[in-house]
XYZ file of C-alpha atoms in Angstrom:
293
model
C 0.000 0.000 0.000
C 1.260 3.335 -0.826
C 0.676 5.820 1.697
C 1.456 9.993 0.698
C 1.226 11.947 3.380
C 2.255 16.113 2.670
C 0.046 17.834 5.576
C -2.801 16.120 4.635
C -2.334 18.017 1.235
C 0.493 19.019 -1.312
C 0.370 22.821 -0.305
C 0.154 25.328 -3.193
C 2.955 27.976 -3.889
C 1.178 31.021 -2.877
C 0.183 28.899 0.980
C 3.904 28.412 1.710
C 4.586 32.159 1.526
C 2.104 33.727 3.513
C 3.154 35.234 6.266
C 0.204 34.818 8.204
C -1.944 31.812 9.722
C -4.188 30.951 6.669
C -6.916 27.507 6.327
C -6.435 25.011 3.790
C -8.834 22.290 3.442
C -8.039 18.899 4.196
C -8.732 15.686 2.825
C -7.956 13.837 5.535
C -8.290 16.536 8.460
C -11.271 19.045 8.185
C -8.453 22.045 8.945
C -4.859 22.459 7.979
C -2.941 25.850 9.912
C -0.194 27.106 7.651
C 2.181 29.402 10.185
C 5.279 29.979 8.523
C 7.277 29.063 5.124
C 8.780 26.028 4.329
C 10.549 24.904 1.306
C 11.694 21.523 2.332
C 10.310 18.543 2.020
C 11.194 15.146 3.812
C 10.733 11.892 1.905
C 10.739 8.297 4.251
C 10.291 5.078 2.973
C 10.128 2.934 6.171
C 13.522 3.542 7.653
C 15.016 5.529 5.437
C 14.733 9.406 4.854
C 15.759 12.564 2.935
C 15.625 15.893 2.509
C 14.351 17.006 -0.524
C 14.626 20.403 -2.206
C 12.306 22.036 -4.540
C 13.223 21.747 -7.727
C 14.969 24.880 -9.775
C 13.481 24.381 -13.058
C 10.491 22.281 -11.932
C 9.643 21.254 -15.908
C 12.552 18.437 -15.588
C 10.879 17.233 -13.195
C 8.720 13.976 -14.594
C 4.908 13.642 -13.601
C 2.728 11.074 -13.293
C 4.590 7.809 -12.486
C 4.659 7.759 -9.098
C 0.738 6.954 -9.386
C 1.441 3.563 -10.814
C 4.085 2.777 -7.700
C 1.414 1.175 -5.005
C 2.717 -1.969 -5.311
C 4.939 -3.466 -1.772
C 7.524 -4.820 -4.767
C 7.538 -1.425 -6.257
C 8.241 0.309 -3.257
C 11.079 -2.261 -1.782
C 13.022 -0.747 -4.816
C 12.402 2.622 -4.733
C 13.716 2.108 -0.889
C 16.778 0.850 -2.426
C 17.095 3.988 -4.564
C 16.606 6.273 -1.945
C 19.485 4.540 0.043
C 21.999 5.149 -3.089
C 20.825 8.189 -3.284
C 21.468 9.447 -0.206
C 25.028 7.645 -0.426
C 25.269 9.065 -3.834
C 26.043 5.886 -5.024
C 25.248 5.683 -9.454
C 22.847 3.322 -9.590
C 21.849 0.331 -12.158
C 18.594 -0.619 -13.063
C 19.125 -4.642 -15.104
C 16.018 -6.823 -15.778
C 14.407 -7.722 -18.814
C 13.224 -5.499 -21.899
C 9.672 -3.903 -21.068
C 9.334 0.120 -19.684
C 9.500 -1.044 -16.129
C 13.141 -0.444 -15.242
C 12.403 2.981 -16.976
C 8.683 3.516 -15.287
C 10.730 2.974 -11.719
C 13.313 4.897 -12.303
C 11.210 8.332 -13.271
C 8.765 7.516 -10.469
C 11.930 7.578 -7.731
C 12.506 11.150 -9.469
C 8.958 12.258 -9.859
C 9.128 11.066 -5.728
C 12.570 13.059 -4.791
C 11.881 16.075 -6.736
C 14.662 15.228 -8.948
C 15.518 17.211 -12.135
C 16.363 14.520 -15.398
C 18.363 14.352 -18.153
C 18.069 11.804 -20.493
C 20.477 10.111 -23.191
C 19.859 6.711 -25.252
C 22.716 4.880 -26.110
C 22.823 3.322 -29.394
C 25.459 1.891 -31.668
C 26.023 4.889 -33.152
C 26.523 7.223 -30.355
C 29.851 9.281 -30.504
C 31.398 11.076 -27.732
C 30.019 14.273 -29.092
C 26.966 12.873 -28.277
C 27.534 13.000 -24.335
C 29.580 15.798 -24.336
C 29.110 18.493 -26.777
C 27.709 19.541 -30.184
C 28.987 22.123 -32.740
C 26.211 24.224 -33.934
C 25.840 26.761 -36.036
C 23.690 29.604 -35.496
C 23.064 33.300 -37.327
C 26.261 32.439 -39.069
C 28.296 31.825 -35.722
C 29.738 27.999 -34.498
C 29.068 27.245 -31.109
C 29.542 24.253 -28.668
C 26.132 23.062 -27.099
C 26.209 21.340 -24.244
C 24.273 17.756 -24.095
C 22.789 15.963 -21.479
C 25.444 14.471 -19.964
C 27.326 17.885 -19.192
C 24.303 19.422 -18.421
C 23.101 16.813 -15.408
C 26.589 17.473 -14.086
C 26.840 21.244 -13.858
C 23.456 21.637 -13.279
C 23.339 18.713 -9.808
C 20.526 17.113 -12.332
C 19.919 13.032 -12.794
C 21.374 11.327 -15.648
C 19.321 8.594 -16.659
C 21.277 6.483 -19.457
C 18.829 3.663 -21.237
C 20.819 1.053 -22.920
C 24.144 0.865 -20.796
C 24.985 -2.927 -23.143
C 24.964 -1.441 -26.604
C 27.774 1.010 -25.330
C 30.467 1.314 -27.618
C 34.107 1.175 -27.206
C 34.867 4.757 -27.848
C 32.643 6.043 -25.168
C 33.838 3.491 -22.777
C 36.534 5.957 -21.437
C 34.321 8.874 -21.464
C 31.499 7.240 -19.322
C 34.529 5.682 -17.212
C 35.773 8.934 -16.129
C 32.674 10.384 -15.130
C 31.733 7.953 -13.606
C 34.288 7.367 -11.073
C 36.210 10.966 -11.059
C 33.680 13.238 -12.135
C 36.282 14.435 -14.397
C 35.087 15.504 -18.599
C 37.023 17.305 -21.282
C 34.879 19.657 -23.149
C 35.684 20.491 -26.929
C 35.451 24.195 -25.798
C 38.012 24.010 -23.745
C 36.147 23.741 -20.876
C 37.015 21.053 -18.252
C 34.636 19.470 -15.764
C 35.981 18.171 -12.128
C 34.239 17.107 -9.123
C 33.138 19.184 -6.268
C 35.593 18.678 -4.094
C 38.472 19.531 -5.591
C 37.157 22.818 -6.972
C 35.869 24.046 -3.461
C 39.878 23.153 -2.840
C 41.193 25.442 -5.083
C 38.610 27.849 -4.046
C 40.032 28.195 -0.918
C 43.870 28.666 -2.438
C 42.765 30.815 -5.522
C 40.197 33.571 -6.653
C 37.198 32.573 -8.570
C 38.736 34.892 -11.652
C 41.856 32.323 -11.793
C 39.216 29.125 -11.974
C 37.551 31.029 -14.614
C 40.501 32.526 -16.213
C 41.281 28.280 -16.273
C 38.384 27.542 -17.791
C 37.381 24.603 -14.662
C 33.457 24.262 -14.010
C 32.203 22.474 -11.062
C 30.562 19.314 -10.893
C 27.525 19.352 -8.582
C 27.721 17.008 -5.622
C 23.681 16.417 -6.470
C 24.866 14.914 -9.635
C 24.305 10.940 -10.096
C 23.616 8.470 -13.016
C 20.794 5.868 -13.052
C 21.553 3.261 -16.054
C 18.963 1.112 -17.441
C 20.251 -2.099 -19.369
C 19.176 -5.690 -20.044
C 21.508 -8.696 -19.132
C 24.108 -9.786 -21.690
C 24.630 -11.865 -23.505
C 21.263 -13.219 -22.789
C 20.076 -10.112 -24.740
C 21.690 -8.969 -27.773
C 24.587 -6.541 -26.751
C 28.179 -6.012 -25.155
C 29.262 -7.340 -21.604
C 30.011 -4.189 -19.575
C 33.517 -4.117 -18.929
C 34.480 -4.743 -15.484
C 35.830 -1.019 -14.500
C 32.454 0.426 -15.771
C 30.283 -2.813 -13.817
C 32.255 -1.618 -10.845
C 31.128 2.087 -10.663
C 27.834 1.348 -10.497
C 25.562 -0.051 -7.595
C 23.267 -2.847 -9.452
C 19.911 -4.473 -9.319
C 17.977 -6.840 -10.618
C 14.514 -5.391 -11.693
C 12.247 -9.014 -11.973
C 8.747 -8.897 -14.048
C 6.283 -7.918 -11.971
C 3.798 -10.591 -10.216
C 0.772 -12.026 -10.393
C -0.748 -10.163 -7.951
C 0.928 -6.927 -8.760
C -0.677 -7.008 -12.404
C -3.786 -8.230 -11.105
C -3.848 -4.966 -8.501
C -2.563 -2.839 -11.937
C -5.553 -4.211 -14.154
C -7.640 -3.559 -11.361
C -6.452 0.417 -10.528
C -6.838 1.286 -14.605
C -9.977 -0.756 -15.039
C -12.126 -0.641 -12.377
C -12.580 -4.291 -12.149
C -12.803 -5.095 -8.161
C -16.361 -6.664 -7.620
C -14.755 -10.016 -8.501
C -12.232 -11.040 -6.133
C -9.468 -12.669 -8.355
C -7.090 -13.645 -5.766
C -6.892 -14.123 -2.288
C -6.584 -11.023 -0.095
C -7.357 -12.400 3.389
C -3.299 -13.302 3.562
C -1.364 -10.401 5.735
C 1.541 -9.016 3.820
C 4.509 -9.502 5.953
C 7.202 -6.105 5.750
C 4.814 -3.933 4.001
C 6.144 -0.622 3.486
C 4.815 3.157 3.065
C 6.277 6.644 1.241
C 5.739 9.521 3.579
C 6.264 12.896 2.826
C 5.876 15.588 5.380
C 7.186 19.408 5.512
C 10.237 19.998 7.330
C 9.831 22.520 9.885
């Protein structure tokens, strides 16, 4: 069972910045007091919790998969993705060929309040395909940054479907993002993690890391990949120092009862009772989200 709890309701914009004591209705509680601002949100899955920020550009935010996530299976992995995330571990998504792994992973987002980038590896995706594109525009070349360097500098999601059909010459690329944070931009440009720059902050002016041309990787920034096991599936093995900078799992089918309790939310179909309910559900979890005070 999935269980959303915001203060009884997801508060509007315009309630969160009034300064005085104003009534919301409830749908749960007749009366909801708003006394003060609050921005921050906290997100628990049974025993594990964050603190989620509102979004900057709320329109990368996805919408309307977390309604499909009331399953108990559904929920014991987005519990799993909350724990990476709050490690900010990169995560992999492997299971068989279908939108689920996909449908889970943009419901954890839609859930966290998580901003996405998106990229679709095929065989004929190039390195300036993850890191930057010469355009031409009113007569001028320019270098456009794609997804991959935009989920970086930007503390966004990068959600990369199709992790086996990876070529060999963006093996290194994905490699040293992964595990340094560390990208070479054709404009000269270089990318490094967040640590290091806050370093040389302390040691240096922020004209020199300019004047250097270094941009900081957000410490917000992780990768979820999506692939399918090979060589079970057409595709290439992933190469043991890109398996190892991820934190995998396996993503089954769903159930019997899980599509029988999907049929039934789209349909409408519960006056016939299909399978047995009177069973209790041992470790059943919930999502709560409640403002941070």
């Amino acid at each position: 069972m999935l269980c959303v709890l915001r203060n009884s309701l997801r508060l509007s914009t315009a309630s969160r910045v009034l300064e005085r004591p104003t009534k919301v209705p409830g749908r749960f509680w007749p009366t909801l007091f708003v006394r003060c601002r609050s921005e921050n949100i906290v997100v628990t899955i049974a025993d594990v919790s964050k603190e989620v920020r509102p979004a900057k550009n709320p329109e990368y935010v996805p919408r309307k998969y977390l309604l499909n996530a009331h399953s108990q299976e559904t929920l014991r992995h987005l519990k799993w993705m909350l724990q990476k995330d709050v490690l900010r571990q990169d995560m992999f998504l492997m299971g068989g060929p279908g939108i689920r792994r996909r449908e889970l992973a943009l419901a954890f987002l839609e859930l966290t309040g998580r901003e996405l980038e998106f990229i679709a590896l095929t065989r004929d995706t190039t390195e300036a395909d993850l890191k930057q594109r010469r355009e031409i525009k009113s007569g001028t070349a320019y270098y456009h940054d794609q997804s991959a360097v935009r989920a970086a500098t930007n503390g966004r999601v990068l959600l990369i479907e199709g992790v086996e059909k990876a070529e060999r010459n963006v093996l290194p690329v994905l490699n040293n993002l992964l595990e340094n944070r560390e990208m070479h931009l054709e404009d000269g440009r270089f990318l490094i993690p967040a640590s290091r720059y806050d370093k040389l902050l302390k040691t240096h002016t922020q004209t020199e890391l300019d004047k250097w041309r270094l941009v900081r990787v957000s410490e917000d920034f992780i990768v979820i990949a999506l692939g399918l096991p090979s060589p079970r599936y057409p595709g290439h093995p992933l190469d043991p120092p890109l398996r190892s900078r991820f934190q995998a799992r396996h993503i089954p089918p769903p159930t019997f009862e899980v599509s029988v309790a999907s049929i039934r939310a789209t349909s409408g179909f519960n006056k016939i009772n299909v399978i047995d309910q009177t069973a209790v559900k041992p470790n059943r979890f919930c999502v709560s989200l409640r403002k941070k005070r």
